[in-house]
XYZ file of C-alpha atoms in Angstrom:
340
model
C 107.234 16.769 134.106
C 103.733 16.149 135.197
C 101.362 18.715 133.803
C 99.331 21.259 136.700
C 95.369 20.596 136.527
C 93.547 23.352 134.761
C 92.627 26.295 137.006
C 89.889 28.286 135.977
C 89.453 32.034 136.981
C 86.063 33.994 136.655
C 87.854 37.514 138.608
C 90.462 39.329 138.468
C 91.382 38.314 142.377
C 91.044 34.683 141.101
C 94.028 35.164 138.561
C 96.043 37.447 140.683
C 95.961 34.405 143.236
C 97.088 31.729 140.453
C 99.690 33.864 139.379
C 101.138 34.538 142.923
C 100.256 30.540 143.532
C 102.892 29.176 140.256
C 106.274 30.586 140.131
C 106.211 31.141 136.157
C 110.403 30.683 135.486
C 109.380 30.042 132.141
C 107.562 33.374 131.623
C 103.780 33.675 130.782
C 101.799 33.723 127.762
C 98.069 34.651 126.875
C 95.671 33.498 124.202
C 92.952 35.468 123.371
C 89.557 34.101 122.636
C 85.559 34.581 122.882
C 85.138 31.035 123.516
C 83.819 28.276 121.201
C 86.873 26.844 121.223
C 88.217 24.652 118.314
C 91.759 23.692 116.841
C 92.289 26.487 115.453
C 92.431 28.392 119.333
C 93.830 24.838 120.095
C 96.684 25.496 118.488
C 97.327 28.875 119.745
C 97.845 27.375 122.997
C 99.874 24.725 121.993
C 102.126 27.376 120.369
C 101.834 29.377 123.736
C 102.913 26.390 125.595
C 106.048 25.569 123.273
C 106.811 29.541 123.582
C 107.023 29.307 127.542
C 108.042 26.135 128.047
C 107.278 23.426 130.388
C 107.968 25.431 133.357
C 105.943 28.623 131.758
C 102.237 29.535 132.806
C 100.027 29.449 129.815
C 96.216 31.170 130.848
C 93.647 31.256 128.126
C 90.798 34.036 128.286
C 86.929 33.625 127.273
C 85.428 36.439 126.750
C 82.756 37.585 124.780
C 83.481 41.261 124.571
C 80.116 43.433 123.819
C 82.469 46.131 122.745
C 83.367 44.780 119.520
C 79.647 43.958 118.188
C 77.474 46.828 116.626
C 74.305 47.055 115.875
C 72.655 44.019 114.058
C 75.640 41.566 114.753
C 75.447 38.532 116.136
C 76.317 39.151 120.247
C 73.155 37.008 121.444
C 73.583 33.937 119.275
C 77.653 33.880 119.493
C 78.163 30.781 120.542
C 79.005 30.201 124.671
C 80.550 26.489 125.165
C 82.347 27.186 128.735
C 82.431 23.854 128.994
C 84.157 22.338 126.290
C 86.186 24.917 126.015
C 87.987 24.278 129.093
C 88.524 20.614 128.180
C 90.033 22.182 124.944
C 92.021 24.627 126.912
C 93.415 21.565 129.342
C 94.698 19.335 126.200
C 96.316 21.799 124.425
C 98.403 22.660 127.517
C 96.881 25.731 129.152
C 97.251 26.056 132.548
C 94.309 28.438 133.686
C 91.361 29.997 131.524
C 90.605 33.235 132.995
C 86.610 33.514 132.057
C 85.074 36.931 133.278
C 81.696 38.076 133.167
C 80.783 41.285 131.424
C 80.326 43.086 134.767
C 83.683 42.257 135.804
C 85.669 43.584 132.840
C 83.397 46.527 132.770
C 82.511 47.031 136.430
C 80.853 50.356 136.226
C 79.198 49.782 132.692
C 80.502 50.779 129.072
C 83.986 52.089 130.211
C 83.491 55.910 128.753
C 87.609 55.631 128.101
C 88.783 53.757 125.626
C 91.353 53.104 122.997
C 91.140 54.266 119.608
C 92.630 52.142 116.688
C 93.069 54.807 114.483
C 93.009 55.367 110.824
C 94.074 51.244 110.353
C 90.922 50.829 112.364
C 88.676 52.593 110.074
C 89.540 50.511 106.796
C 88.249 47.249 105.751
C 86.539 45.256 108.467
C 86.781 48.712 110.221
C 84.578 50.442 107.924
C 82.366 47.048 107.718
C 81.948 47.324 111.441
C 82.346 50.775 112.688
C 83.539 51.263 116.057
C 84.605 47.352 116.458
C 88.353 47.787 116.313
C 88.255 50.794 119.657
C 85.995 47.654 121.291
C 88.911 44.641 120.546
C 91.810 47.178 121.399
C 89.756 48.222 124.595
C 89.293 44.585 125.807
C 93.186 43.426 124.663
C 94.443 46.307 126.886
C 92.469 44.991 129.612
C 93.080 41.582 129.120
C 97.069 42.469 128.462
C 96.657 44.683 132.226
C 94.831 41.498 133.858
C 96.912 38.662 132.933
C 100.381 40.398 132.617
C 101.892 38.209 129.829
C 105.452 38.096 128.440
C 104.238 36.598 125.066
C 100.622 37.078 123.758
C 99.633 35.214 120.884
C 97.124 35.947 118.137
C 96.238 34.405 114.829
C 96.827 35.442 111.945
C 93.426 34.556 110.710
C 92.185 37.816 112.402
C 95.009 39.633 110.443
C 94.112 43.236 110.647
C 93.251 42.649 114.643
C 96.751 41.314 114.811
C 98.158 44.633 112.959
C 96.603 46.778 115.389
C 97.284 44.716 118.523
C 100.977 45.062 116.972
C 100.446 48.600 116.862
C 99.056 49.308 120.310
C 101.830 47.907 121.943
C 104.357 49.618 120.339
C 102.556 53.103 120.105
C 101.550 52.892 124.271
C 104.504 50.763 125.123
C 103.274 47.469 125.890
C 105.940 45.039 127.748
C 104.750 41.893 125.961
C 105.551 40.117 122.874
C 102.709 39.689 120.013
C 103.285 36.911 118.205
C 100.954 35.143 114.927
C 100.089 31.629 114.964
C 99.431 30.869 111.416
C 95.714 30.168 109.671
C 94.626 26.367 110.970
C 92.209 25.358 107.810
C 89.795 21.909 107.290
C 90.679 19.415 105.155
C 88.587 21.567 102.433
C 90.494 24.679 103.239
C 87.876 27.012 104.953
C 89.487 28.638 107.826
C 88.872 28.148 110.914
C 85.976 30.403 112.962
C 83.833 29.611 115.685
C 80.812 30.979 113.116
C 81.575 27.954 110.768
C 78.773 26.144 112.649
C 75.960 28.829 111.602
C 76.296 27.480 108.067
C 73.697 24.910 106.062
C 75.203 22.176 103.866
C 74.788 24.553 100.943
C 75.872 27.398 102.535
C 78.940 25.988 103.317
C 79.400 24.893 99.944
C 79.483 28.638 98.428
C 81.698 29.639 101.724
C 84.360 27.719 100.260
C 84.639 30.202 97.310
C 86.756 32.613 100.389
C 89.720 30.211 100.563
C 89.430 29.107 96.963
C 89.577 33.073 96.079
C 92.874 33.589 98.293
C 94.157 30.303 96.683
C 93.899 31.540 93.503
C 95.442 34.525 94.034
C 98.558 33.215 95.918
C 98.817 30.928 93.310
C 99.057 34.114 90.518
C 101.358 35.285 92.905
C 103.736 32.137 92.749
C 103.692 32.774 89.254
C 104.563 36.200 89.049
C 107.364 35.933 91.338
C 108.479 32.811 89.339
C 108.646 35.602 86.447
C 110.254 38.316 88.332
C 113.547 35.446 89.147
C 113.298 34.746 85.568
C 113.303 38.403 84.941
C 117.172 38.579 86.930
C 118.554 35.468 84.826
C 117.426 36.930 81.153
C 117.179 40.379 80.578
C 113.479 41.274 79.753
C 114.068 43.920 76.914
C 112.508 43.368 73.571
C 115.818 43.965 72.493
C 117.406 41.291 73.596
C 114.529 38.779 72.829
C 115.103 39.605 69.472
C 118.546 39.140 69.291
C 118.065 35.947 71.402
C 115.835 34.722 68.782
C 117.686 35.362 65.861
C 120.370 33.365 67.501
C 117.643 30.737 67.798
C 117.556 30.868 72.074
C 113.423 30.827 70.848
C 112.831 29.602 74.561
C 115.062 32.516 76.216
C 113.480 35.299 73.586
C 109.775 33.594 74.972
C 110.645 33.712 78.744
C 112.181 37.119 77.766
C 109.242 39.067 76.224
C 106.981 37.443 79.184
C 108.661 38.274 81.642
C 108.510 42.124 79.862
C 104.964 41.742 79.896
C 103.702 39.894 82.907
C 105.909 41.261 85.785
C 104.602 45.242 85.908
C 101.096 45.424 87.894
C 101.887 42.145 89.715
C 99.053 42.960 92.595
C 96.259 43.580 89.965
C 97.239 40.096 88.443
C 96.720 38.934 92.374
C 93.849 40.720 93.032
C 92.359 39.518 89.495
C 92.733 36.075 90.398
C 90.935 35.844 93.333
C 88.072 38.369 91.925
C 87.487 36.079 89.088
C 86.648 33.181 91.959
C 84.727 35.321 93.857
C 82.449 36.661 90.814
C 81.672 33.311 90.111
C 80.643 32.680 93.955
C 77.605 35.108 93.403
C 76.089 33.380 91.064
C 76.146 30.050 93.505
C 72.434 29.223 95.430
C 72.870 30.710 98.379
C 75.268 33.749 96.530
C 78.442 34.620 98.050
C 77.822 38.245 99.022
C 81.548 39.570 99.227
C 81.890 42.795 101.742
C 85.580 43.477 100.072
C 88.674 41.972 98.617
C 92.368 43.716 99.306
C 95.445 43.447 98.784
C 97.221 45.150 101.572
C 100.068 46.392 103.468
C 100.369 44.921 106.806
C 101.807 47.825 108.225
C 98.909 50.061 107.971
C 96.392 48.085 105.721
C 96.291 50.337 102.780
C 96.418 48.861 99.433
C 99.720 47.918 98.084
C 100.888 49.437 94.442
C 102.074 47.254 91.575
C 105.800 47.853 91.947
C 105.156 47.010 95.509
C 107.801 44.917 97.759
C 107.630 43.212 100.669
C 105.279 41.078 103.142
C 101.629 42.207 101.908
C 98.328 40.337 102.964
C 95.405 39.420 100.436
C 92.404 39.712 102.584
C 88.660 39.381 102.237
C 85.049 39.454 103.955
C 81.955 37.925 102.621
C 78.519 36.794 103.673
C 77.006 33.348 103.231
C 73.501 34.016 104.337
C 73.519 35.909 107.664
C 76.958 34.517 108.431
C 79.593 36.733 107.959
C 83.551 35.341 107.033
C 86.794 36.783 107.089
C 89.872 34.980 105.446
C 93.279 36.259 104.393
C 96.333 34.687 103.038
C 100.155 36.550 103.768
C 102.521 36.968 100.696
C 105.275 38.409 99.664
C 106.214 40.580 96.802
C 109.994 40.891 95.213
C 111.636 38.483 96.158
C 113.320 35.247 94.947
C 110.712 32.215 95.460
C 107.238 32.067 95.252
C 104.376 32.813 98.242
C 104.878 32.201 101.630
């Protein structure tokens, strides 16, 4: 079927007259975004489009929310590429970009209510930025009100605002989906972020130490999970490496006593790993100024234990300069098979 042209809403009167305009069979999905588009949001809308279908009514929004920047961060100079972005939004298969101004979101100023994320909200990039996390949940309410979506899509880049999203709309009963879209990297693994462009040649250089750092530490993690299936086939008691060895199983009796050794504290071993890349980061010209590393439970981002199971996320912030970088990788701890 031929596609609709790209429809582009600056009020809230503009969308409610595209929505009325397209019967949406198909349902409707949202992508959140401050602009600067690039593949990563790209492919949040093509995953919004697949989601809905052909006959589904895919609207993007650029917004640049002031409620999410504090003091000293970087509102003036974020990037504003209206423009491009809606030739972005039109090839991936959106069908409007809803792109407010400030004074229509917040018609009568800095809305006095708002939400509050919470005691997620105050840890990690929380405490980094206070008061950011009330701003983003404040705005995706809104935004969630505005464009009435079935199926809102977030990525997973952004992984503690995609926790608390996931929490709002459960704890104030949200009718809409949230759904990740996984990390889209380069080809030399830095994620994704509209602030990649703020960095020099060198400075680039050293921000690679963030995905290198969660690399390394996923990679740990393949290897301790390796040793906890090793751990069910040959029993792990020094015991019974010493009887396997005296029956000359010298390669059962090694796995054995390894497997004894390695598998307790499993999320320091992760959390080792990546520290070890990122110690060595700070010594690079420009240093790699590192805000914090964690290893984390999705649920309410508090740091996992070593006999922890389960999805987990190893997350980190850093500076390069004045640019600041987030990056996270998902895992998952007890269970046969290595990371996700």
């Amino acid at each position: 079927m031929s596609r609709r042209r790209l429809e582009l809403a600056a009020t809230a009167d503009d969308l409610t007259r595209l929505r009325d305009r397209f019967a949406v069979p198909g349902g409707t999905a949202v992508a959140m975004t401050m602009g600067a588009l690039h593949e990563g949001h790209a492919t949040l809308v093509r995953a919004a489009r697949e989601r809905v279908g052909g006959k589904g009514f895919v609207i993007v929004t650029v917004f640049v929310n002031p409620l999410q920047f504090g003091a000293g961060e970087d509102l003036d100079r974020y990037p504003r590429t209206l423009e491009a972005d809606l030739k972005i939004a039109e090839q991936s298969g959106a069908d409007a970009v809803f792109a407010p101004s400030v004074d229509e979101v917040y018609p009568g100023g800095r809305p006095q209510v708002r939400i509050a994320a919470g005691p997620m909200g105050d840890r990690l990039e929380g405490a980094a930025r206070p008061g950011h996390f009330d701003g983003m949940l404040t705005v995706v309410a809104k935004l969630l009100h505005l464009t009435r979506p079935d199926v809102a899509l977030f990525g997973q880049k952004d992984a503690q605002q995609l926790a608390l999203v996931r929490r709002m709309v459960r704890d104030l009963n949200f009718g809409v989906d949230v759904v990740a879209v996984p990390t889209v990297r380069e080809p030399d693994g830095l994620a994704l972020s509209s602030r990649n462009r703020y960095l020099s040649i060198d400075e680039r250089r050293t921000a690679l130490a963030l995905s290198r750092a969660l690399f390394a530490g996923r990679d740990r993690h393949a290897a301790q999970e390796a040793l906890r299936a090793r751990a069910l086939e040959v029993p792990s008691t020094r015991a019974r490496a010493e009887a396997l060895s005296a029956i000359g199983e010298s390669r059962a009796a090694a796995d054995a006593h390894a497997v004894a050794k390695a598998v307790p504290g499993a999320a320091a071993a992760v959390r080792a790993a990546a520290r070890t890349v990122l110690d060595e980061a700070a010594h690079y010209d420009p240093p790699l100024e590192v805000d914090y590393l964690a290893l984390v439970d999705p649920a309410d981002f508090t740091e996992i234990d070593d006999d922890f199971t389960g999805e987990a996320v190893l997350a980190l912030a850093a500076r390069v300069g004045t640019t600041r970088l987030i990056d996270n990788l998902p895992l998952t701890f007890g269970t046969l098979g290595a990371a996700s």
